[in-house]
Amino acid sequence: MAVDYAVIVVYLAGMLAMGWWGMRRAKSKSEFLVAGRRLGPWMYSGTMAAIVLGGASTIGGVGLGYKHGLSGAWMVFTIGLGLLALSVFFSARIARLKVYTVSEMLDLRYGGRAGVISGIVMWAYTLMLAVTSTIAYATIFDVLFDLNRTVSIILGGAIVVAYSTLGGMWSITLTDMVQFVVKTVGVLLLLLPIAVVKAGGFSEMRAQLPDEYFAPFGIGGETIFTYVLIYTFGMLIGQDIWQRVFTARGDKVARWGGTVAGTYCLVYALAGAVIGTAAKVLYPNLGSADDAFATIVKDELPMGVRGLVLAAALAAVMSTSSGALIACATVANNDIWSRLRRAGGRGGGADGAADGSERDEVKGNRLFILIMGIGVITIAIALNDVVEALTVAYNLLVGGLLVPILGGLLWKRGTVYGALAGVIVGGLAVVGLMATYGILANEPVYYGLLSSLAAYLIVSLATRPTDEAVLAAWRRRLAGEADDESPETPSEPTVPVG
């Protein structure tokens, strides 16, 4: 394993080096949180694909293929569908808003007062997403170095927190681009063909496995529907995804770059399911389906290639973890802490700096990433059930925020009181139904979403329409006509990236 260890160590050292390089680029709030809004199509596509395809999509996607065959692709497939829908229908408008968070968008659309509550819900989602990604380090480092769970979480989490804190979105963008290349080579170009060949080819796989392993809807219609509700709609409204849209150089980059990334996700989904199906032929009696990825990598891949593929799995986890971490910190700082400070009459910027200087803005956001990162590692050590944590996160996100966000983008008559009602009723319904039916049940997200929709429509129609001046300002921002904020203007000539 010496060669494999060397590959992993070089990869991890490269992540830290890029964090140091990114620190030298991130001189303003815009540079630190959204990479200066200057990413070109290639870098934007790669980084967007990297953040949405995490450990659940890689290790979990192979596990679903092992359990259900080709229909196991549906979970990751619905993620790709969500990214395609976001890119084609909404990303151009989102990019033109020139905001930093989803809650800022809600304030612009509804005239304020929706930010703190929506920010708390979004913060809970991004926190749980970061925690679940961090827990996944335990599996990978156990395979690599035979480390115990706590040490693995601290090691993997510390590296992500380090490069994210140093350079913010610039560091995360650079590392995600490397991670995208590593995943493409490791999973699509190496593991996929090797797994199929080791299993005897598709004809042998069909001969060895039941027909339902090759049925496109074998996983079940209700499961597919639930995936669509949670993952497809979750892609439309998550802060971690929107914050990547904000990095695009323009609306065309956001639309077409995101479309390329979404298409890549569809290919990645099918690849994971095929690898899992091949693993079922090779290892029909594994104790857990989620062990399929690590088992086939350890037993079937040659030296060096094994290290690269394990680096690909590590890349998948790190890309999601770092994206969720900066999203969590951005929401905590900009949508919750800064608003509470203003409400308390203390003023200042998001970090409390009275002069609002760019340096202090970066310092404040960097501090929040460090604090949130330590919190995420601590929770990850204490928490055992990844699936339950991720389910809670997506149920709260979709049940509480989907209707107010899409309603604001699509329905002029929606009001701030309708939005608040949708967030509160949907969120409480999800929590109550999870307590009644169980966290992993489908009913919480079904009925929570319907409750949010009903509350949003009824309260919006029962209250005064949004002030026309607010709507006019909103339309100007959607059209990209509003003047940029002063922090958005770089102190040096803008150089497009990618």
Short mmCIF file of N, CA, C and O in Angstrom, two decimals, residues 253-324:
data_model
loop_
_atom_site.label_atom_id
_atom_site.label_comp_id
_atom_site.label_asym_id
_atom_site.label_seq_id
_atom_site.Cartn_x
_atom_site.Cartn_y
_atom_site.Cartn_z
N VAL A 253 -22.80 31.90 -18.30
CA VAL A 253 -21.94 30.90 -17.68
C VAL A 253 -22.74 30.07 -16.70
O VAL A 253 -22.62 28.84 -16.65
N ALA A 254 -23.59 30.72 -15.90
CA ALA A 254 -24.40 30.01 -14.91
C ALA A 254 -25.33 29.01 -15.60
O ALA A 254 -25.49 27.88 -15.14
N ARG A 255 -25.92 29.42 -16.72
CA ARG A 255 -26.89 28.55 -17.40
C ARG A 255 -26.19 27.38 -18.10
O ARG A 255 -26.50 26.21 -17.85
N TRP A 256 -25.23 27.69 -18.95
CA TRP A 256 -24.62 26.63 -19.75
C TRP A 256 -23.60 25.81 -18.96
O TRP A 256 -23.52 24.58 -19.15
N GLY A 257 -22.86 26.44 -18.10
CA GLY A 257 -21.94 25.70 -17.25
C GLY A 257 -22.66 24.75 -16.32
O GLY A 257 -22.24 23.60 -16.11
N GLY A 258 -23.78 25.21 -15.76
CA GLY A 258 -24.58 24.35 -14.91
C GLY A 258 -25.22 23.20 -15.67
O GLY A 258 -25.38 22.09 -15.14
N THR A 259 -25.61 23.45 -16.91
CA THR A 259 -26.19 22.39 -17.74
C THR A 259 -25.16 21.29 -18.01
O THR A 259 -25.49 20.09 -17.96
N VAL A 260 -23.92 21.69 -18.27
CA VAL A 260 -22.86 20.70 -18.46
C VAL A 260 -22.65 19.89 -17.18
O VAL A 260 -22.53 18.65 -17.21
N ALA A 261 -22.63 20.57 -16.04
CA ALA A 261 -22.44 19.88 -14.76
C ALA A 261 -23.59 18.93 -14.47
O ALA A 261 -23.37 17.81 -13.99
N GLY A 262 -24.82 19.35 -14.76
CA GLY A 262 -25.97 18.47 -14.55
C GLY A 262 -25.92 17.23 -15.41
O GLY A 262 -26.25 16.12 -14.97
N THR A 263 -25.51 17.41 -16.66
CA THR A 263 -25.37 16.25 -17.57
C THR A 263 -24.29 15.31 -17.07
O THR A 263 -24.45 14.08 -17.12
N TYR A 264 -23.20 15.86 -16.57
CA TYR A 264 -22.14 15.03 -15.98
C TYR A 264 -22.68 14.20 -14.82
O TYR A 264 -22.33 13.02 -14.66
N CYS A 265 -23.54 14.80 -14.01
CA CYS A 265 -24.14 14.08 -12.87
C CYS A 265 -24.94 12.86 -13.34
O CYS A 265 -24.93 11.82 -12.67
N LEU A 266 -25.65 12.99 -14.45
CA LEU A 266 -26.43 11.87 -14.98
C LEU A 266 -25.51 10.71 -15.36
O LEU A 266 -25.83 9.54 -15.09
N VAL A 267 -24.38 11.03 -15.98
CA VAL A 267 -23.40 10.00 -16.35
C VAL A 267 -22.81 9.36 -15.09
O VAL A 267 -22.66 8.13 -14.99
N TYR A 268 -22.48 10.18 -14.11
CA TYR A 268 -21.90 9.71 -12.86
C TYR A 268 -22.88 8.79 -12.12
O TYR A 268 -22.47 7.79 -11.51
N ALA A 269 -24.17 9.11 -12.19
CA ALA A 269 -25.20 8.29 -11.54
C ALA A 269 -25.21 6.88 -12.12
O ALA A 269 -25.23 5.88 -11.39
N LEU A 270 -25.21 6.80 -13.44
CA LEU A 270 -25.23 5.49 -14.10
C LEU A 270 -23.94 4.71 -13.82
O LEU A 270 -23.98 3.49 -13.59
N ALA A 271 -22.82 5.42 -13.79
CA ALA A 271 -21.54 4.76 -13.52
C ALA A 271 -21.54 4.12 -12.13
O ALA A 271 -21.11 2.97 -11.96
N GLY A 272 -22.01 4.85 -11.13
CA GLY A 272 -22.06 4.32 -9.78
C GLY A 272 -22.93 3.08 -9.67
O GLY A 272 -22.57 2.10 -9.00
N ALA A 273 -24.08 3.11 -10.35
CA ALA A 273 -24.98 1.96 -10.32
C ALA A 273 -24.36 0.74 -11.00
O ALA A 273 -24.50 -0.40 -10.52
N VAL A 274 -23.66 0.95 -12.11
CA VAL A 274 -23.01 -0.16 -12.81
C VAL A 274 -21.89 -0.74 -11.95
O VAL A 274 -21.73 -1.97 -11.86
N ILE A 275 -21.10 0.11 -11.31
CA ILE A 275 -20.03 -0.38 -10.42
C ILE A 275 -20.63 -1.20 -9.29
O ILE A 275 -20.11 -2.28 -8.94
N GLY A 276 -21.71 -0.71 -8.70
CA GLY A 276 -22.37 -1.46 -7.63
C GLY A 276 -22.92 -2.79 -8.11
O GLY A 276 -22.85 -3.81 -7.39
N THR A 277 -23.48 -2.82 -9.31
CA THR A 277 -24.00 -4.07 -9.88
C THR A 277 -22.87 -5.06 -10.10
O THR A 277 -23.01 -6.27 -9.82
N ALA A 278 -21.73 -4.58 -10.60
CA ALA A 278 -20.57 -5.45 -10.78
C ALA A 278 -20.08 -5.99 -9.43
O ALA A 278 -19.69 -7.16 -9.32
N ALA A 279 -20.10 -5.13 -8.40
CA ALA A 279 -19.68 -5.58 -7.07
C ALA A 279 -20.60 -6.68 -6.54
O ALA A 279 -20.14 -7.58 -5.83
N LYS A 280 -21.88 -6.62 -6.89
CA LYS A 280 -22.82 -7.66 -6.45
C LYS A 280 -22.46 -9.01 -7.05
O LYS A 280 -22.59 -10.05 -6.40
N VAL A 281 -21.97 -9.01 -8.28
CA VAL A 281 -21.53 -10.25 -8.92
C VAL A 281 -20.27 -10.78 -8.23
O VAL A 281 -20.14 -11.99 -7.95
N LEU A 282 -19.35 -9.88 -7.92
CA LEU A 282 -18.07 -10.28 -7.34
C LEU A 282 -18.18 -10.65 -5.86
O LEU A 282 -17.50 -11.56 -5.38
N TYR A 283 -19.03 -9.93 -5.13
CA TYR A 283 -19.17 -10.12 -3.68
C TYR A 283 -20.66 -10.17 -3.33
O TYR A 283 -21.22 -9.18 -2.85
N PRO A 284 -21.31 -11.29 -3.55
CA PRO A 284 -22.77 -11.35 -3.39
C PRO A 284 -23.25 -11.28 -1.95
O PRO A 284 -24.44 -11.05 -1.72
N ASN A 285 -22.37 -11.45 -0.97
CA ASN A 285 -22.83 -11.57 0.42
C ASN A 285 -22.19 -10.56 1.36
O ASN A 285 -21.87 -10.88 2.51
N LEU A 286 -21.99 -9.34 0.90
CA LEU A 286 -21.45 -8.30 1.78
C LEU A 286 -22.44 -8.00 2.91
O LEU A 286 -23.65 -8.01 2.72
N GLY A 287 -21.89 -7.67 4.07
CA GLY A 287 -22.75 -7.36 5.22
C GLY A 287 -23.55 -6.09 5.03
O GLY A 287 -24.68 -5.98 5.49
N SER A 288 -22.98 -5.10 4.35
CA SER A 288 -23.65 -3.82 4.10
C SER A 288 -23.40 -3.40 2.66
O SER A 288 -22.27 -3.53 2.14
N ALA A 289 -24.44 -2.88 2.01
CA ALA A 289 -24.29 -2.42 0.63
C ALA A 289 -23.28 -1.28 0.52
O ALA A 289 -22.59 -1.15 -0.48
N ASP A 290 -23.18 -0.46 1.57
CA ASP A 290 -22.25 0.67 1.53
C ASP A 290 -20.79 0.23 1.58
O ASP A 290 -19.88 1.04 1.38
N ASP A 291 -20.54 -1.06 1.88
CA ASP A 291 -19.17 -1.56 1.86
C ASP A 291 -18.70 -1.92 0.44
O ASP A 291 -17.52 -2.25 0.24
N ALA A 292 -19.61 -1.88 -0.53
CA ALA A 292 -19.29 -2.33 -1.88
C ALA A 292 -18.16 -1.52 -2.50
O ALA A 292 -17.24 -2.07 -3.11
N PHE A 293 -18.20 -0.20 -2.34
CA PHE A 293 -17.19 0.65 -2.95
C PHE A 293 -15.80 0.32 -2.40
O PHE A 293 -14.86 0.04 -3.16
N ALA A 294 -15.67 0.33 -1.07
CA ALA A 294 -14.36 0.09 -0.47
C ALA A 294 -13.86 -1.32 -0.78
O ALA A 294 -12.66 -1.52 -1.03
N THR A 295 -14.77 -2.29 -0.80
CA THR A 295 -14.36 -3.67 -1.03
C THR A 295 -13.81 -3.88 -2.44
O THR A 295 -12.75 -4.47 -2.64
N ILE A 296 -14.51 -3.39 -3.44
CA ILE A 296 -14.06 -3.58 -4.81
C ILE A 296 -12.77 -2.81 -5.09
O ILE A 296 -11.91 -3.25 -5.85
N VAL A 297 -12.62 -1.66 -4.44
CA VAL A 297 -11.39 -0.89 -4.61
C VAL A 297 -10.21 -1.63 -3.99
O VAL A 297 -9.13 -1.77 -4.60
N LYS A 298 -10.38 -2.13 -2.78
CA LYS A 298 -9.28 -2.80 -2.07
C LYS A 298 -8.87 -4.10 -2.75
O LYS A 298 -7.68 -4.41 -2.83
N ASP A 299 -9.86 -4.84 -3.23
CA ASP A 299 -9.57 -6.21 -3.70
C ASP A 299 -9.28 -6.33 -5.19
O ASP A 299 -8.63 -7.28 -5.62
N GLU A 300 -9.78 -5.40 -6.00
CA GLU A 300 -9.73 -5.60 -7.44
C GLU A 300 -8.81 -4.64 -8.19
O GLU A 300 -8.46 -4.90 -9.34
N LEU A 301 -8.41 -3.55 -7.57
CA LEU A 301 -7.62 -2.56 -8.30
C LEU A 301 -6.13 -2.75 -8.04
O LEU A 301 -5.72 -3.11 -6.93
N PRO A 302 -5.30 -2.50 -9.04
CA PRO A 302 -3.85 -2.62 -8.86
C PRO A 302 -3.29 -1.47 -8.03
O PRO A 302 -3.92 -0.43 -7.86
N MET A 303 -2.09 -1.70 -7.52
CA MET A 303 -1.39 -0.69 -6.72
C MET A 303 -1.27 0.62 -7.49
O MET A 303 -1.03 0.63 -8.69
N GLY A 304 -1.42 1.72 -6.81
CA GLY A 304 -1.35 3.03 -7.45
C GLY A 304 -2.71 3.45 -7.95
O GLY A 304 -3.19 4.54 -7.61
N VAL A 305 -3.34 2.61 -8.77
CA VAL A 305 -4.71 2.90 -9.22
C VAL A 305 -5.64 2.90 -8.02
O VAL A 305 -6.54 3.74 -7.91
N ARG A 306 -5.41 1.95 -7.10
CA ARG A 306 -6.22 1.89 -5.89
C ARG A 306 -6.12 3.20 -5.11
O ARG A 306 -7.11 3.75 -4.62
N GLY A 307 -4.92 3.73 -4.97
CA GLY A 307 -4.74 4.99 -4.27
C GLY A 307 -5.45 6.14 -4.95
O GLY A 307 -6.05 7.00 -4.29
N LEU A 308 -5.42 6.17 -6.28
CA LEU A 308 -6.08 7.24 -7.02
C LEU A 308 -7.60 7.17 -6.85
O LEU A 308 -8.26 8.20 -6.68
N VAL A 309 -8.15 5.95 -6.88
CA VAL A 309 -9.59 5.81 -6.74
C VAL A 309 -10.03 6.16 -5.32
O VAL A 309 -11.08 6.78 -5.11
N LEU A 310 -9.24 5.77 -4.33
CA LEU A 310 -9.55 6.17 -2.96
C LEU A 310 -9.42 7.68 -2.80
O LEU A 310 -10.19 8.31 -2.06
N ALA A 311 -8.47 8.29 -3.50
CA ALA A 311 -8.37 9.75 -3.51
C ALA A 311 -9.61 10.36 -4.15
O ALA A 311 -10.07 11.43 -3.74
N ALA A 312 -10.18 9.67 -5.15
CA ALA A 312 -11.42 10.15 -5.77
C ALA A 312 -12.57 10.15 -4.77
O ALA A 312 -13.38 11.09 -4.73
N ALA A 313 -12.66 9.08 -3.96
CA ALA A 313 -13.70 9.05 -2.93
C ALA A 313 -13.47 10.15 -1.91
O ALA A 313 -14.42 10.82 -1.48
N LEU A 314 -12.22 10.36 -1.54
CA LEU A 314 -11.90 11.44 -0.60
C LEU A 314 -12.22 12.80 -1.21
O LEU A 314 -12.74 13.70 -0.54
N ALA A 315 -11.95 12.94 -2.51
CA ALA A 315 -12.28 14.19 -3.21
C ALA A 315 -13.77 14.45 -3.20
O ALA A 315 -14.22 15.59 -3.00
N ALA A 316 -14.56 13.40 -3.41
CA ALA A 316 -16.01 13.56 -3.42
C ALA A 316 -16.51 14.06 -2.08
O ALA A 316 -17.35 14.97 -2.00
N VAL A 317 -15.98 13.51 -1.00
CA VAL A 317 -16.41 13.92 0.34
C VAL A 317 -15.93 15.34 0.64
O VAL A 317 -16.68 16.17 1.16
N MET A 318 -14.68 15.65 0.30
CA MET A 318 -14.13 16.96 0.62
C MET A 318 -14.84 18.08 -0.13
O MET A 318 -15.04 19.17 0.42
N SER A 319 -15.21 17.85 -1.38
CA SER A 319 -15.85 18.90 -2.16
C SER A 319 -17.19 19.27 -1.55
O SER A 319 -17.52 20.46 -1.41
N THR A 320 -18.00 18.27 -1.17
CA THR A 320 -19.28 18.56 -0.54
C THR A 320 -19.09 19.17 0.84
O THR A 320 -19.79 20.12 1.22
N SER A 321 -18.13 18.66 1.60
CA SER A 321 -17.90 19.14 2.95
C SER A 321 -17.47 20.61 2.96
O SER A 321 -18.00 21.41 3.73
N SER A 322 -16.54 20.97 2.09
CA SER A 322 -16.07 22.36 2.06
C SER A 322 -17.14 23.30 1.56
O SER A 322 -17.30 24.41 2.08
N GLY A 323 -17.93 22.87 0.55
CA GLY A 323 -19.01 23.71 0.06
C GLY A 323 -20.08 23.93 1.10
O GLY A 323 -20.60 25.05 1.26
N ALA A 324 -20.43 22.88 1.84
CA ALA A 324 -21.43 23.02 2.90
C ALA A 324 -20.90 23.88 4.04
O ALA A 324 -21.64 24.66 4.64
#
